[in-house]
Protein backbone atom coordinates (compact mmCIF):
# COMPACT_ATOMS: atom_id res chain seq x y z
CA UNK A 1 18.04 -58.76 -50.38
CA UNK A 2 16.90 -59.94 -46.94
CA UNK A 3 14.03 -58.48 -44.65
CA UNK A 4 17.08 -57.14 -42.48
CA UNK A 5 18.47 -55.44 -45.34
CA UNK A 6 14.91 -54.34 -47.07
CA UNK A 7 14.42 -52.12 -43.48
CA UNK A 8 17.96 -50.94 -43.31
CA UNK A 9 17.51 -50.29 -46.96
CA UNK A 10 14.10 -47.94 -46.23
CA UNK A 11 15.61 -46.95 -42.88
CA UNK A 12 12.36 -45.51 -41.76
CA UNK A 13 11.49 -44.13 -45.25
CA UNK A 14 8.64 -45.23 -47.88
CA UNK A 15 8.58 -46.06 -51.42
CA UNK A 16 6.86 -43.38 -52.85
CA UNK A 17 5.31 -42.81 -56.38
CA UNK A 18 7.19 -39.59 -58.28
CA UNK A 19 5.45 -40.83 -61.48
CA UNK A 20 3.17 -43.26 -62.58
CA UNK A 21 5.61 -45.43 -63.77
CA UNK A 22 8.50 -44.80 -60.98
CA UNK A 23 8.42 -45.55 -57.04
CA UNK A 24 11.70 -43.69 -54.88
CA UNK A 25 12.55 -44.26 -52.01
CA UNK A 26 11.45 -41.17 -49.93
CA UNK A 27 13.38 -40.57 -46.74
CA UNK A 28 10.94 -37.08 -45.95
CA UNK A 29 7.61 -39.42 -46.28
CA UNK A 30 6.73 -41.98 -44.24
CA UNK A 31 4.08 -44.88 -44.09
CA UNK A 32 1.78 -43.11 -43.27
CA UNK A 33 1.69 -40.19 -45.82
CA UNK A 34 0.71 -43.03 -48.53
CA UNK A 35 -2.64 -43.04 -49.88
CA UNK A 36 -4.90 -45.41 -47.91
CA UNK A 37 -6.57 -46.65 -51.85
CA UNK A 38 -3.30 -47.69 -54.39
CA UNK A 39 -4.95 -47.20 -57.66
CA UNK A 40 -5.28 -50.20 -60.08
CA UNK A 41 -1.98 -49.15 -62.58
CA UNK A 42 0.20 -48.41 -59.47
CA UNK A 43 -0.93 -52.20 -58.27
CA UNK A 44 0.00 -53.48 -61.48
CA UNK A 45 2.89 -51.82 -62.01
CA UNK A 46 4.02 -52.71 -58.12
CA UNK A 47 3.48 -56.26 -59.14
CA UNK A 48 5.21 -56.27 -62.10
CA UNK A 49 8.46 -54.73 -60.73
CA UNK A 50 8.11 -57.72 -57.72
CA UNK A 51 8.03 -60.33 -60.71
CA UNK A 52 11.29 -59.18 -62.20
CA UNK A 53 12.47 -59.77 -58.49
CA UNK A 54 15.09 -62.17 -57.83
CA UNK A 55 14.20 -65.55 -56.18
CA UNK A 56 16.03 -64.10 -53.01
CA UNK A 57 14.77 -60.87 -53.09
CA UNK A 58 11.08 -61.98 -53.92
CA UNK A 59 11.55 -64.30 -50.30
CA UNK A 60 12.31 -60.91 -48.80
CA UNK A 61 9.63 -58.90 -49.71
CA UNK A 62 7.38 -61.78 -48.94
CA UNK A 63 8.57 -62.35 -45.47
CA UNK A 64 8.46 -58.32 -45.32
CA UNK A 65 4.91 -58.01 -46.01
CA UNK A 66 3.92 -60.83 -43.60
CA UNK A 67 5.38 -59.11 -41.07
CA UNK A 68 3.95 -56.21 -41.78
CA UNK A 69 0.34 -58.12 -41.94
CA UNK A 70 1.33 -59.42 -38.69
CA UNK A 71 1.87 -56.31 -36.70
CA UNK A 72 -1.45 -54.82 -37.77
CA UNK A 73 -4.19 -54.83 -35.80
CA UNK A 74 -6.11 -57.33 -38.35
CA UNK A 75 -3.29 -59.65 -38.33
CA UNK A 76 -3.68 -60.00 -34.84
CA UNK A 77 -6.94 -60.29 -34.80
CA UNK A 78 -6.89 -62.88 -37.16
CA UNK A 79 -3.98 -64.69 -35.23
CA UNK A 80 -5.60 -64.34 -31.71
CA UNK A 81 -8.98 -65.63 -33.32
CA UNK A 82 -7.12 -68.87 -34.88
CA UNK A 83 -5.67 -69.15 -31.18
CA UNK A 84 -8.92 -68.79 -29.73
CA UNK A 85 -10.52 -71.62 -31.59
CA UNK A 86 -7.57 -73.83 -31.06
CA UNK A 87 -7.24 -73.65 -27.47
CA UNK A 88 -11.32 -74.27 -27.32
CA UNK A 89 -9.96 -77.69 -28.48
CA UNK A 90 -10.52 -77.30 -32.75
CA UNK A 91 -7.28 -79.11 -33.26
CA UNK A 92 -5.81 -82.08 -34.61
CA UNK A 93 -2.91 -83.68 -32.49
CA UNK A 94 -0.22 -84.91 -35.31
CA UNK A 95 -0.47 -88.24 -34.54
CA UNK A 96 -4.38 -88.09 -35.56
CA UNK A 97 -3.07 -86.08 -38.88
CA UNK A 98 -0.35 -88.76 -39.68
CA UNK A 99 -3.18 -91.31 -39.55
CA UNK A 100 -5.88 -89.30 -41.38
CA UNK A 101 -3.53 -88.88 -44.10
CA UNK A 102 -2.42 -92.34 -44.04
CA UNK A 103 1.24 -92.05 -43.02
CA UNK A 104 0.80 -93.40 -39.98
């Protein structure tokens, strides 16, 4: 399953817990009617469920949730702070890298 095909999938909606052990998706709920804390045994069992994930579908989720780290307001942040340092010249031009690692 692709990231394309993860949001057309959700279409707006949210996995949401009906049990302890099952997630739905939720069309009524949104993001933002989760809990803010996931408990420890919805964690595991979230994680669990990802590592029974295909190869393919694992890549999805991943690039899914660094998008999702990317449009919030930390991941920007983060991003503009790494930009920040860089353009105040804390960089390595890859010529310097080739030759600090020794390929070059």
């Amino acid at each position: 399953m692709r990231g394309s095909e993860v949001k057309r999938a959700l279409n707006g909606a949210c996995l949401w817990p009906s049990s302890p052990k099952v997630w739905v998706i939720d069309p009524e709920r949104k993001m933002s009617d989760l809990p803010s804390i996931m408990t420890s045994s919805a964690e595991l069992e979230l994680k669990q469920r990802l590592g029974r994930l295909s190869e393919r579908d694992r890549r999805a989720m991943s690039a899914y949730l660094l998008r999702l780290k990317h449009q919030s307001r930390s991941g920007r942040q983060g991003l503009s702070k790494l930009m920040k340092e860089m353009d105040a010249g804390k960089k390595t031009g890859l010529s310097k890298l080739a030759s600090d690692l020794g390929h070059g």
